[in-house]
mmCIF file of C-alpha atoms in Angstrom:
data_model
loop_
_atom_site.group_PDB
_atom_site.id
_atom_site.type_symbol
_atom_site.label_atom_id
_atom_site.label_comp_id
_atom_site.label_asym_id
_atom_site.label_seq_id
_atom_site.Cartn_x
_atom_site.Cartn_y
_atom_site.Cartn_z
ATOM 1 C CA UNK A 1 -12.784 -13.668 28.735
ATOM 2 C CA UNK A 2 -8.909 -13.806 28.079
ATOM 3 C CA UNK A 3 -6.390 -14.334 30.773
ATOM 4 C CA UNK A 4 -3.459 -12.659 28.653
ATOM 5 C CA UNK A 5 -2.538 -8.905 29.337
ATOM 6 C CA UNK A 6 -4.821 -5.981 27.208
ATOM 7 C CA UNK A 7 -1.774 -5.147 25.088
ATOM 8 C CA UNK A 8 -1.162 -9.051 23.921
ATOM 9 C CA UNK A 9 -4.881 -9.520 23.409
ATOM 10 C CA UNK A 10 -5.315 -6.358 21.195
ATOM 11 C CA UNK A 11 -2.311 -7.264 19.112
ATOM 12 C CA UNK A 12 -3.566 -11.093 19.073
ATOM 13 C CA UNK A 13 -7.023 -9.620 17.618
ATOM 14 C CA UNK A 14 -5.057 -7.634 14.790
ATOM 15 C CA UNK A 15 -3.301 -10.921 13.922
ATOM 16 C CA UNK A 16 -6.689 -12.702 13.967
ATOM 17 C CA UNK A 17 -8.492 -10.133 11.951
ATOM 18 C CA UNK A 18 -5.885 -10.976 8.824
ATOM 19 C CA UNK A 19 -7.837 -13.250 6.131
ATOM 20 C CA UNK A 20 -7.250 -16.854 6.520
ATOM 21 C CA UNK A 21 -5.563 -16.115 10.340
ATOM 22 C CA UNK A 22 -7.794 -17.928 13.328
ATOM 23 C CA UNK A 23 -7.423 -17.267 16.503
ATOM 24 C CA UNK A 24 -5.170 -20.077 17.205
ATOM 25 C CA UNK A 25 -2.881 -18.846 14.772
ATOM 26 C CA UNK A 26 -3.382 -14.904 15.841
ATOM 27 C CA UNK A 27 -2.196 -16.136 19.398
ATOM 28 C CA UNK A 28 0.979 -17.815 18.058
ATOM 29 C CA UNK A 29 2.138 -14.907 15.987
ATOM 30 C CA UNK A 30 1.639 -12.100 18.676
ATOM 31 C CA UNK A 31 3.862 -14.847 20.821
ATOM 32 C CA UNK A 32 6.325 -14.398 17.827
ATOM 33 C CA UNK A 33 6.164 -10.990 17.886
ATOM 34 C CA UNK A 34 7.001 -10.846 22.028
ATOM 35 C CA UNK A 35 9.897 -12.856 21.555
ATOM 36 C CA UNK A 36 11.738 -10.419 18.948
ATOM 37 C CA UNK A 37 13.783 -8.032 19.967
ATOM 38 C CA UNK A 38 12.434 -4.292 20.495
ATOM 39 C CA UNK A 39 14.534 -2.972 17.074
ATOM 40 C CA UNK A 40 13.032 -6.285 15.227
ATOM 41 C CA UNK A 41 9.556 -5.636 16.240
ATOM 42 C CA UNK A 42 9.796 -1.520 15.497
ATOM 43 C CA UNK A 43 11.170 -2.604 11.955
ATOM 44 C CA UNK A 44 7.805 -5.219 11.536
ATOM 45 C CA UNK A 45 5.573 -2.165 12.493
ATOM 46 C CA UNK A 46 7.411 0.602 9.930
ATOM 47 C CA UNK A 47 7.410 -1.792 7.519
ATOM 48 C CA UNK A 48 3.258 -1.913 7.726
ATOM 49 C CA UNK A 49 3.255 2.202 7.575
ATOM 50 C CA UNK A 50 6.004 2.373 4.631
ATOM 51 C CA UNK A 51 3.972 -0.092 2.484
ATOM 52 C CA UNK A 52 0.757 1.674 3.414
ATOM 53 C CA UNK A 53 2.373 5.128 2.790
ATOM 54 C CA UNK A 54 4.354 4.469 -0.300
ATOM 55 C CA UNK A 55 2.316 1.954 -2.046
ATOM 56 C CA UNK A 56 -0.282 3.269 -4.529
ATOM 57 C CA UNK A 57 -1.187 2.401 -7.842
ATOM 58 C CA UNK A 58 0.715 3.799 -11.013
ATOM 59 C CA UNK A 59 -1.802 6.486 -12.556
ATOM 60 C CA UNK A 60 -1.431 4.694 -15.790
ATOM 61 C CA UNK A 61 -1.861 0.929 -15.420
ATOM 62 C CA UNK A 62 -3.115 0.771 -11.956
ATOM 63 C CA UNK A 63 -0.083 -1.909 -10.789
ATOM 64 C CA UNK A 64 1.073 -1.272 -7.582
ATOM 65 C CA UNK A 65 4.193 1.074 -7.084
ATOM 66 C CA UNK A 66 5.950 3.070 -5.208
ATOM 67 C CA UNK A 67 7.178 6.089 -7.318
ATOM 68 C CA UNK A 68 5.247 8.408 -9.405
ATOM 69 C CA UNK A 69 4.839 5.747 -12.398
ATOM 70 C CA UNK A 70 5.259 1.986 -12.327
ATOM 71 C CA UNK A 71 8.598 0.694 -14.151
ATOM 72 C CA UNK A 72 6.892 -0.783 -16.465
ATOM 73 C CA UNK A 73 5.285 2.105 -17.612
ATOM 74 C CA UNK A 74 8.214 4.046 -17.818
ATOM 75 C CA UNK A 75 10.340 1.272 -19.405
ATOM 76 C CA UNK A 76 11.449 2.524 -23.586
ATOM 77 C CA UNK A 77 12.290 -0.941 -24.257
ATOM 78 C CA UNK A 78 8.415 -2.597 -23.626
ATOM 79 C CA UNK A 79 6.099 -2.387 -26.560
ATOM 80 C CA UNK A 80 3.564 0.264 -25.905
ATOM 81 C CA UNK A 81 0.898 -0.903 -28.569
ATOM 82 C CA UNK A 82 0.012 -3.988 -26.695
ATOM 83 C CA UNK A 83 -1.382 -4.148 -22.713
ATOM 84 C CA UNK A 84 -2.714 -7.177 -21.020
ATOM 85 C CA UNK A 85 -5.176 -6.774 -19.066
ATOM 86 C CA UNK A 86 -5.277 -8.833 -15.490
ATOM 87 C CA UNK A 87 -7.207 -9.175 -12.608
ATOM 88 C CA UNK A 88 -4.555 -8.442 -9.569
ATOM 89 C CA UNK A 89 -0.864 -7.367 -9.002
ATOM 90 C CA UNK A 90 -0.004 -11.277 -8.113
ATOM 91 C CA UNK A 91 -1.020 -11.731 -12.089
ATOM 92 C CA UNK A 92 1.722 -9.118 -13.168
ATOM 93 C CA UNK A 93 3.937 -10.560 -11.233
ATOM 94 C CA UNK A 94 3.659 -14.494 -12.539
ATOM 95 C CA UNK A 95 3.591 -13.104 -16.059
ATOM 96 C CA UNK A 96 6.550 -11.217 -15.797
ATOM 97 C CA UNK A 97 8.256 -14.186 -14.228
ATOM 98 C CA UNK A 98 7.618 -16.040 -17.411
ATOM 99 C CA UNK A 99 9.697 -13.252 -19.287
ATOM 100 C CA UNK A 100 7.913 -13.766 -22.367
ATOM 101 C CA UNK A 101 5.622 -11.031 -22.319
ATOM 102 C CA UNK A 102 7.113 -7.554 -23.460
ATOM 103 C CA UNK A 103 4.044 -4.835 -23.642
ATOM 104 C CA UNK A 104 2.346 -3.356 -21.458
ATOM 105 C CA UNK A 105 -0.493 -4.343 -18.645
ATOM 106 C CA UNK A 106 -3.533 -2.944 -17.009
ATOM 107 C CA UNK A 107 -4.728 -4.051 -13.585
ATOM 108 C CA UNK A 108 -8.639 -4.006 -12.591
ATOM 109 C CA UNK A 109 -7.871 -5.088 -9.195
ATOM 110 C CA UNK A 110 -10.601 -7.203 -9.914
ATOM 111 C CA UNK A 111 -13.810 -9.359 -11.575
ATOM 112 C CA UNK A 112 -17.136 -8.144 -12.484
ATOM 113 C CA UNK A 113 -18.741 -10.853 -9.895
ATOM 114 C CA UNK A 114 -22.549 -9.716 -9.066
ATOM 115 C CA UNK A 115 -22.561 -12.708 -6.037
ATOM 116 C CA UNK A 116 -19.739 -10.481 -4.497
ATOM 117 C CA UNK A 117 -21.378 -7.172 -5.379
ATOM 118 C CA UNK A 118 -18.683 -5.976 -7.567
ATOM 119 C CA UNK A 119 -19.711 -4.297 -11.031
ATOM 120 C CA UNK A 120 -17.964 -2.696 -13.591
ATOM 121 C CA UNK A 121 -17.411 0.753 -11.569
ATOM 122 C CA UNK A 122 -15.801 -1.142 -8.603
ATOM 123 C CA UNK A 123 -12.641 -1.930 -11.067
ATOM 124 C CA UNK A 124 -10.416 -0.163 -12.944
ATOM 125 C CA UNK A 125 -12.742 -0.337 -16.356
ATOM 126 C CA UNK A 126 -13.010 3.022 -16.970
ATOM 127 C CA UNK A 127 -9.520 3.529 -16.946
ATOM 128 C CA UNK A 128 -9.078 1.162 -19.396
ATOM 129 C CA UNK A 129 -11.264 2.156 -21.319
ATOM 130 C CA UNK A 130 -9.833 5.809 -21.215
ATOM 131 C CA UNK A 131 -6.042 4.562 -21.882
ATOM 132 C CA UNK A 132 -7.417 2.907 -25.453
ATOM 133 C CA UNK A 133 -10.012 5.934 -26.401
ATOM 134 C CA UNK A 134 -6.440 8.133 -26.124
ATOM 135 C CA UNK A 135 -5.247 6.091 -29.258
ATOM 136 C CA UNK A 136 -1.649 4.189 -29.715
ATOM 137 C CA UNK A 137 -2.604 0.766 -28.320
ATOM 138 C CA UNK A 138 -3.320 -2.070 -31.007
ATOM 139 C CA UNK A 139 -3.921 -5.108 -29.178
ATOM 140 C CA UNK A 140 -5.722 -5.472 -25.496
ATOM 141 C CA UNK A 141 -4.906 -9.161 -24.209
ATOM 142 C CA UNK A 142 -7.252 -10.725 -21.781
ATOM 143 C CA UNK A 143 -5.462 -12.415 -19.098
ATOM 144 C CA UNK A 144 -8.345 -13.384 -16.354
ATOM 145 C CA UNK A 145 -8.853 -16.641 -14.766
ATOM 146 C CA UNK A 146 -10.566 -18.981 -16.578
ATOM 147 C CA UNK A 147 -13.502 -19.484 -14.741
ATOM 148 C CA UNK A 148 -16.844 -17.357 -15.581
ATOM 149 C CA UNK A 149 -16.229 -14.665 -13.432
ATOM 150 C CA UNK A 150 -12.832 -13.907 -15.431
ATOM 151 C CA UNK A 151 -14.653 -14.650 -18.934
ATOM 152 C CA UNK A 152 -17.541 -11.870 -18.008
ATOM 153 C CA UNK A 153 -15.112 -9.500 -17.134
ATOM 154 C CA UNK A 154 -13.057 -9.845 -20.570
ATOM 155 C CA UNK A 155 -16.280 -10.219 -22.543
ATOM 156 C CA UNK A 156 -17.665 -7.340 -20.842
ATOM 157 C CA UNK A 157 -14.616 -4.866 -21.569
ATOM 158 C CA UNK A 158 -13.798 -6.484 -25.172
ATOM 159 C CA UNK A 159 -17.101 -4.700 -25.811
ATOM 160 C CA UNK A 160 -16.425 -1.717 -24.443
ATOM 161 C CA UNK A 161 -13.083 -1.726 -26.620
ATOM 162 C CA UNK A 162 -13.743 -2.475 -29.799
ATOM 163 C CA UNK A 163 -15.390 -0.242 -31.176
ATOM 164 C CA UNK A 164 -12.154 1.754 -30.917
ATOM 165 C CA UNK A 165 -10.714 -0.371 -33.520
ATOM 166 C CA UNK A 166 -8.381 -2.793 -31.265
ATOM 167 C CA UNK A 167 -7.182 -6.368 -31.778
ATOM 168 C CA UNK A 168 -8.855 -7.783 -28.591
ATOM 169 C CA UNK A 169 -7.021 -11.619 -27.208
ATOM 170 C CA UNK A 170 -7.403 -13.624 -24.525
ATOM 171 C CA UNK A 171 -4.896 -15.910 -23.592
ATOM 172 C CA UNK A 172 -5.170 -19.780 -24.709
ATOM 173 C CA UNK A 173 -6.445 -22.458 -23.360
ATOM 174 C CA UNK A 174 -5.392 -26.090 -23.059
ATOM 175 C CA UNK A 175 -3.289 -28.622 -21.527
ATOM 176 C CA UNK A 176 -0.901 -27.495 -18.478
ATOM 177 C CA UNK A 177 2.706 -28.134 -19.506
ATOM 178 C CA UNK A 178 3.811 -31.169 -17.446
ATOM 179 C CA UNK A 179 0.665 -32.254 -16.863
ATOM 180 C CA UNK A 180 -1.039 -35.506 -18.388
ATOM 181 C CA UNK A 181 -3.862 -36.176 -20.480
ATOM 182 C CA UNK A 182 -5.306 -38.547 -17.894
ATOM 183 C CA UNK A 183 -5.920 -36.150 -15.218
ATOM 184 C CA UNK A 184 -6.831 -33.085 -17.760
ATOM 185 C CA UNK A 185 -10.905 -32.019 -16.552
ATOM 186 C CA UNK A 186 -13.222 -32.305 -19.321
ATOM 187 C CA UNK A 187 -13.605 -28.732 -19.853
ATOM 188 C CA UNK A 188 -9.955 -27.800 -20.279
ATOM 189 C CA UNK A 189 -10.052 -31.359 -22.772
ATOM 190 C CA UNK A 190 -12.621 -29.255 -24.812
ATOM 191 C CA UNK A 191 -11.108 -26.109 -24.673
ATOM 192 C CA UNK A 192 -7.549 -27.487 -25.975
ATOM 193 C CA UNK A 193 -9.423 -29.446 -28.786
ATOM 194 C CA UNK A 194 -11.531 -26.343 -29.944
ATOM 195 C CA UNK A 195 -7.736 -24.703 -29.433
ATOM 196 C CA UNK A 196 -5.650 -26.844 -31.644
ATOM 197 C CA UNK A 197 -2.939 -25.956 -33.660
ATOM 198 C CA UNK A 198 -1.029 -27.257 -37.003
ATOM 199 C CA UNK A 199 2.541 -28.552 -36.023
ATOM 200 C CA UNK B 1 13.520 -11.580 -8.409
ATOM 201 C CA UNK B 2 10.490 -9.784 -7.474
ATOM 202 C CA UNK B 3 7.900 -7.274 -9.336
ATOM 203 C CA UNK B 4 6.443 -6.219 -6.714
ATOM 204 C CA UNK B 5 7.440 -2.186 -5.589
ATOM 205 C CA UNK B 6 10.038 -2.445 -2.406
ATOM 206 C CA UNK B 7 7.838 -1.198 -0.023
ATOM 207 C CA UNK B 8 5.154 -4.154 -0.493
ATOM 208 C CA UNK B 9 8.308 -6.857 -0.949
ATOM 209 C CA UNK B 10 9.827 -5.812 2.711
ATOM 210 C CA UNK B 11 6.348 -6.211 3.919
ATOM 211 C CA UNK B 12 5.477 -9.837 2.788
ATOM 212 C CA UNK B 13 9.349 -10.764 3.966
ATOM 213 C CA UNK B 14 7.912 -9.774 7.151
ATOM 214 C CA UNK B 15 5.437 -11.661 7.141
ATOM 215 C CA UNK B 16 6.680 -14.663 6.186
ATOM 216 C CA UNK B 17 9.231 -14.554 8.316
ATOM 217 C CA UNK B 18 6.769 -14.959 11.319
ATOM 218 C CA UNK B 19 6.001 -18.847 12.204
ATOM 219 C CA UNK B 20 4.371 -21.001 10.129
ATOM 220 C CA UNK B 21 3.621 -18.137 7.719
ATOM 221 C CA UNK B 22 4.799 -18.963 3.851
ATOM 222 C CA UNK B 23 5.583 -17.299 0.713
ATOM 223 C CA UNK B 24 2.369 -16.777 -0.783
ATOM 224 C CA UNK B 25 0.114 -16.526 2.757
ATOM 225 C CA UNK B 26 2.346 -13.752 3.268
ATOM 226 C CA UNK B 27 1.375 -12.017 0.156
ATOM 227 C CA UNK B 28 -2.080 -12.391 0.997
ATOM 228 C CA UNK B 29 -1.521 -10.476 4.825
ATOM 229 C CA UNK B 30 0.525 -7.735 2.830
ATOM 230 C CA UNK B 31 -1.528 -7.242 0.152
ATOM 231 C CA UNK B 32 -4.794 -7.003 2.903
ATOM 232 C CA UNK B 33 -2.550 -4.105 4.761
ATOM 233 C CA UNK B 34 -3.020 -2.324 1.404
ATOM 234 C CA UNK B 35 -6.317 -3.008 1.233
ATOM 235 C CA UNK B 36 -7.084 -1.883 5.067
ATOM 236 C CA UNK B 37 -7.890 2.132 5.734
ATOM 237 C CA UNK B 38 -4.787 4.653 6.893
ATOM 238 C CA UNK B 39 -5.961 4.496 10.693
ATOM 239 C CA UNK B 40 -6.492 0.665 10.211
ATOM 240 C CA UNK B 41 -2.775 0.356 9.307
ATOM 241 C CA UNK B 42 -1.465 2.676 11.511
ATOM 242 C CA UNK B 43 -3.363 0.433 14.671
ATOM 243 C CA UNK B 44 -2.060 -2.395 13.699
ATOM 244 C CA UNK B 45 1.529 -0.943 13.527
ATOM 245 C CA UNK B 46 0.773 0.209 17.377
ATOM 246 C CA UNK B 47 -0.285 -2.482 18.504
ATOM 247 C CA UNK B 48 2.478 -4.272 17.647
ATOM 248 C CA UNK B 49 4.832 -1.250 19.060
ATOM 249 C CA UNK B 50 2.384 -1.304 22.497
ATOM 250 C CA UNK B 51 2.709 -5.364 22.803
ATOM 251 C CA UNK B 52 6.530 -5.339 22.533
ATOM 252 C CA UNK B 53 6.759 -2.169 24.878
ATOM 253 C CA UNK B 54 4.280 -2.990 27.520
ATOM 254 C CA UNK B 55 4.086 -6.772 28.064
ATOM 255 C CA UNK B 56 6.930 -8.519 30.406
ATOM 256 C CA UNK B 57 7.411 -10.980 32.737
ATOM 257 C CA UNK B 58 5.824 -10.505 35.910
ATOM 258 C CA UNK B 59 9.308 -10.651 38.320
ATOM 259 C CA UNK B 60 6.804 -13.082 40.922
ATOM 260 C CA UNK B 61 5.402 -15.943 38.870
ATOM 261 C CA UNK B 62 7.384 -14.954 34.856
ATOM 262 C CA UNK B 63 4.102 -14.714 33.504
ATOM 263 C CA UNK B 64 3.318 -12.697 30.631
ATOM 264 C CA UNK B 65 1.904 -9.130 31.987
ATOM 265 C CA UNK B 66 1.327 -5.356 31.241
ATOM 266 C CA UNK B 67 1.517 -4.464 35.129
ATOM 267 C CA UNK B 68 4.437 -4.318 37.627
ATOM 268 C CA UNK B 69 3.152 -7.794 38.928
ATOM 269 C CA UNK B 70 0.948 -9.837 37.570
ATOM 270 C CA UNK B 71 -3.196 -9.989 38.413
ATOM 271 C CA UNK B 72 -2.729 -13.484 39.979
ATOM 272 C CA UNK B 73 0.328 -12.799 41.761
ATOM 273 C CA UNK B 74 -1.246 -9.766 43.254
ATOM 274 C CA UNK B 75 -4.575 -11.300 44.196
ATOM 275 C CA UNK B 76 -5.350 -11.646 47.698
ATOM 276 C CA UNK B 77 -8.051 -14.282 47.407
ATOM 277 C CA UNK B 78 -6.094 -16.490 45.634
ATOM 278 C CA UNK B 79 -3.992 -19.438 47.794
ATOM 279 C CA UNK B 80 -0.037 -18.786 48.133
ATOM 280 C CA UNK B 81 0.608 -22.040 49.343
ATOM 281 C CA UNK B 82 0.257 -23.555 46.360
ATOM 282 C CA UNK B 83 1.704 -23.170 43.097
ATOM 283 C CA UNK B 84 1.080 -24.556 39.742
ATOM 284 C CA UNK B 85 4.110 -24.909 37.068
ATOM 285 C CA UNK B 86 3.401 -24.606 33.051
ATOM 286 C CA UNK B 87 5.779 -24.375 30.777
ATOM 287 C CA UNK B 88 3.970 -20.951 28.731
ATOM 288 C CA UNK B 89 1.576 -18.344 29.307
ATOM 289 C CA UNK B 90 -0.761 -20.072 27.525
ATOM 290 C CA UNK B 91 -1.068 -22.994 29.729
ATOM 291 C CA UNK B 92 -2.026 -20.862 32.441
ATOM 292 C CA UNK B 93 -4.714 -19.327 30.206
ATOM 293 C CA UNK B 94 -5.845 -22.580 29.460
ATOM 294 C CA UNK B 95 -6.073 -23.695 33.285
ATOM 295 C CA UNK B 96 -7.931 -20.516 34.098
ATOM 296 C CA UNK B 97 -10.376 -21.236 30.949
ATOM 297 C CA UNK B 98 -11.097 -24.353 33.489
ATOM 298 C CA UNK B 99 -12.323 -22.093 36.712
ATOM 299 C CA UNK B 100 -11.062 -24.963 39.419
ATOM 300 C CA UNK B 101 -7.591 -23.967 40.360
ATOM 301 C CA UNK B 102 -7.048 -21.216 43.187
ATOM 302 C CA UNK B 103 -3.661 -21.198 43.833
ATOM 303 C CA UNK B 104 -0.292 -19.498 41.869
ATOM 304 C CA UNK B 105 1.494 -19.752 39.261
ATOM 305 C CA UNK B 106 4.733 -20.221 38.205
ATOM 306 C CA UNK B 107 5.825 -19.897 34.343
ATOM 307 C CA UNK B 108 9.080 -21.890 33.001
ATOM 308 C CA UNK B 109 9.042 -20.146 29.739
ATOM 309 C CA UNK B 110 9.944 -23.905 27.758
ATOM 310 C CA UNK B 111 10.780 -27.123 28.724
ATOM 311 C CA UNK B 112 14.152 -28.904 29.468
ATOM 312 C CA UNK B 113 14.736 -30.227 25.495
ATOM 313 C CA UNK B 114 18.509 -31.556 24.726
ATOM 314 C CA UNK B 115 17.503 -31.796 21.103
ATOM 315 C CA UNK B 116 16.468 -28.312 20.924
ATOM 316 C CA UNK B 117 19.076 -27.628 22.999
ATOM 317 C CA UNK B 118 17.005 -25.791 25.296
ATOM 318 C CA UNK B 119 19.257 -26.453 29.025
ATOM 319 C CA UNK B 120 17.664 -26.187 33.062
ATOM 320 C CA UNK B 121 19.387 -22.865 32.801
ATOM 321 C CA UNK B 122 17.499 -21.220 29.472
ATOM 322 C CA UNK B 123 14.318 -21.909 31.079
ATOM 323 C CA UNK B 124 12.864 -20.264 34.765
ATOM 324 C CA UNK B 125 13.651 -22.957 37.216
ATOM 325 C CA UNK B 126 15.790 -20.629 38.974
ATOM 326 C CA UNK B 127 13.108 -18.418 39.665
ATOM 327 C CA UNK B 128 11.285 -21.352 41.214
ATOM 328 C CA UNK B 129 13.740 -22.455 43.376
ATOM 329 C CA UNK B 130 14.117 -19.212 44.801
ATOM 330 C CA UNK B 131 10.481 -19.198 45.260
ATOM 331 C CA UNK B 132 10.601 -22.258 47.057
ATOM 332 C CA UNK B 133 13.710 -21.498 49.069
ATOM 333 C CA UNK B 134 11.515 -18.123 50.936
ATOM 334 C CA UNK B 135 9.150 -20.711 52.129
ATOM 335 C CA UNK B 136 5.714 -20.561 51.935
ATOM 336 C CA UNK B 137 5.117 -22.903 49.419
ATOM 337 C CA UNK B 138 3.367 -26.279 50.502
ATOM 338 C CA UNK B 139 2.766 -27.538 47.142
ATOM 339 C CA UNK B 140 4.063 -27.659 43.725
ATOM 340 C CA UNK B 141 1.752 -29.009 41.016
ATOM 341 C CA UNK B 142 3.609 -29.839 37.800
ATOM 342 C CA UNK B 143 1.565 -29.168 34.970
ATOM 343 C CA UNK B 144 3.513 -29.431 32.023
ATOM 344 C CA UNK B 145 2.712 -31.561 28.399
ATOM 345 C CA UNK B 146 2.447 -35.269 29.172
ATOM 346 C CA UNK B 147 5.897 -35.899 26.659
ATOM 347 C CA UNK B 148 9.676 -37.282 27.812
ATOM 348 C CA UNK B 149 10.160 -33.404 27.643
ATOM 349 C CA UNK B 150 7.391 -32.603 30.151
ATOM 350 C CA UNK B 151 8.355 -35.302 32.257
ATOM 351 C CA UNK B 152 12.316 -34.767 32.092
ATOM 352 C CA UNK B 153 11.711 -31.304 33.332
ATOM 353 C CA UNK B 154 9.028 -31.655 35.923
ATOM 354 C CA UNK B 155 11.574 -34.883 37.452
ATOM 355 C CA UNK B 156 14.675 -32.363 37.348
ATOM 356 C CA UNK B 157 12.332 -29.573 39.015
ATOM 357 C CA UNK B 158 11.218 -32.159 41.700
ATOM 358 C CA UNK B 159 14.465 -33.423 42.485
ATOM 359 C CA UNK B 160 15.349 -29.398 43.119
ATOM 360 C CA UNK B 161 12.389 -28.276 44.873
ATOM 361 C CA UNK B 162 11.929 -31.696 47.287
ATOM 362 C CA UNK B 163 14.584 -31.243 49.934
ATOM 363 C CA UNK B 164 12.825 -28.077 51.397
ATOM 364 C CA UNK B 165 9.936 -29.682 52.181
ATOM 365 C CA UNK B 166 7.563 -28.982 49.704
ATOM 366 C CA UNK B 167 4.858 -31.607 48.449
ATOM 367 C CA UNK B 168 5.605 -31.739 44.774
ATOM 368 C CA UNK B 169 2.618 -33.493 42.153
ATOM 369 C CA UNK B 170 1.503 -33.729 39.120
ATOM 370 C CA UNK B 171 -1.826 -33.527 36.792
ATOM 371 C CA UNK B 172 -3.500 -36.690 36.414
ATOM 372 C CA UNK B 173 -2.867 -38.758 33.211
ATOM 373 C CA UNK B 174 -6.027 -40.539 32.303
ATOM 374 C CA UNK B 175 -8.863 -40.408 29.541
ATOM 375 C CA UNK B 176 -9.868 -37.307 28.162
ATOM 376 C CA UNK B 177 -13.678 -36.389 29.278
ATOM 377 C CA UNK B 178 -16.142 -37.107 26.340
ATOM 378 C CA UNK B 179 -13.357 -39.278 24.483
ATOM 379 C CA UNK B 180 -14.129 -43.140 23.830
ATOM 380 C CA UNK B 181 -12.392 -46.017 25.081
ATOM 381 C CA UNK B 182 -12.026 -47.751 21.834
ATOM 382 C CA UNK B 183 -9.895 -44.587 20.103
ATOM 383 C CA UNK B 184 -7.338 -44.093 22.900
ATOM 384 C CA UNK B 185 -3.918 -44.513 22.277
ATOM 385 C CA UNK B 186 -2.264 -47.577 24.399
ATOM 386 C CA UNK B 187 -0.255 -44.916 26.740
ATOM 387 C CA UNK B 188 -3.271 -43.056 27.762
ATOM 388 C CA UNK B 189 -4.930 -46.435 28.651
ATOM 389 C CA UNK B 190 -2.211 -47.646 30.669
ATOM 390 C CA UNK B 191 -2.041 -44.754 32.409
ATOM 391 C CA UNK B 192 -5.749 -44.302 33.101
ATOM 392 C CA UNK B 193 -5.172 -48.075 35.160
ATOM 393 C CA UNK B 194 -2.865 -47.526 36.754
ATOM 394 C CA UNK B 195 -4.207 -43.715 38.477
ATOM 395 C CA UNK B 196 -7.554 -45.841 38.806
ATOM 396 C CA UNK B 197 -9.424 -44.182 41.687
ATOM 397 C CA UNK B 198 -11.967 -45.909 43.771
ATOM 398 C CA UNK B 199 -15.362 -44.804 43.600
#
């Protein structure tokens, strides 16, 4: 039983149905939300309805945009022969912070991961798969997490890919910049040893 | 810089503008928005819009409410002889949670806090006084955090509501049911001796 008025407890239930929100937390932010103004709290809502209404993914890569194609796939000054391939939008988004990369990408909005029910239809696979059957890409970069969901996934689709004659990557492994030896885990130790390089 | 579309970016600044809410747990709310149905969206957006439009103060005791006055104020079983001052809406839910008071309430909306520089006058002691001042009242219980802000404002209440009359007390300091001896704090101890009741 709650002892707050309907309105506050529905909104305090939205809050507490967010991942990672408990109901602790739910309470505090609908207490936020009371003490904005009426304009600041109209603005919170339309921004949940614009994001919802002109957010979908870009035919092509599957990112996230709002407009008919993503910039990136638009953009005449990014190589179209290459894509990397990542899990979520969040990945885009560090790689292109990095500004090293200058292709294109493809986002699965997910990992093959049979403990959480999702197979190769419930990500963007297929359209993958379609992009490099329609010719002019020469190299497919795997850029999953390192962990075994990520390395099915690439595994899965490198086979699906190259028999169409692509250069299929994944990106390397090793050492964190920064970071010291001391502290590395055994496994990325291995990885960066199996991984080294002439200098 | 961000690569997200505009849309999704206004969204997480939303977010993370609420309390306690950063950078990248605001990602994670906007980018479950996405992931939640039309309708879903669209509820949430309302009941943000139905909180901010249909909760205020009730004008009796300043608690939060969706009706003219409040549930408790209106209640005819409920003692009007005595009322009980919190500094939030929460408190009361909290003291209701405990199913032993029967009297009113009376919300402050803060406490007294220099630092914060929250003044007598940003908070509802006003409204109490006047509430006091129509008579009616026999006792005020203060009820607010056991801190120097607490205190400060329930001793600046008191020396306010005392000359008419009114018997003004607070909650009792003391150990915490179910806690242990040996883990509390030196205040708590001291306290709990010197409220030592005879049984």
């Amino acid at each position: 039983m709650s002892f707050f008025p309907s309105a506050l407890d529905d909104l305090v239930e939205k809050f507490a149905s967010l991942p990672g929100v408990g109901l602790k937390s739910a309470q505090r932010l609908a207490f936020h939300i009371l003490s904005l103004s009426e304009a600041e709290a109209k603005s919170f809502a339309d921004a949940i309805l614009a994001a919802k209404a002109n957010v979908h993914t870009c035919p092509i890569c599957q990112n996230l945009t709002d407009e008919d194609e993503c910039p990136i796939c638009r953009s005449d000054s990014r190589e179209d022969g290459v894509v990397c391939v990542v899990a979520s939008p969040k990945d885009v988004a560090a790689i292109e912070r990095a500004r090293e990369y200058n292709g294109k990408y493809h986002v699965l909005h997910g990992v093959i991961s049979p403990l959480n029910r999702v197979g190769p239809d419930d990500i963007k696979i297929r359209e993958l798969v379609d992009r490099v059957a329609q010719g002019g890409i020469r190299e497919v970069i795997m850029a999953m997490n390192p962990d075994t969901e990520g390395e099915t996934t690439a595994k899965y689709i490198s086979r699906l890919i190259k028999p169409f004659g692509v250069k299929v990557t994944r990106l390397a492994y090793g050492i964190p910049v920064g970071a010291s030896l001391e502290f590395a885990d055994d496994a990325t130790l291995m990885r960066a040893l199996e991984g080294r390089q002439e200098i």
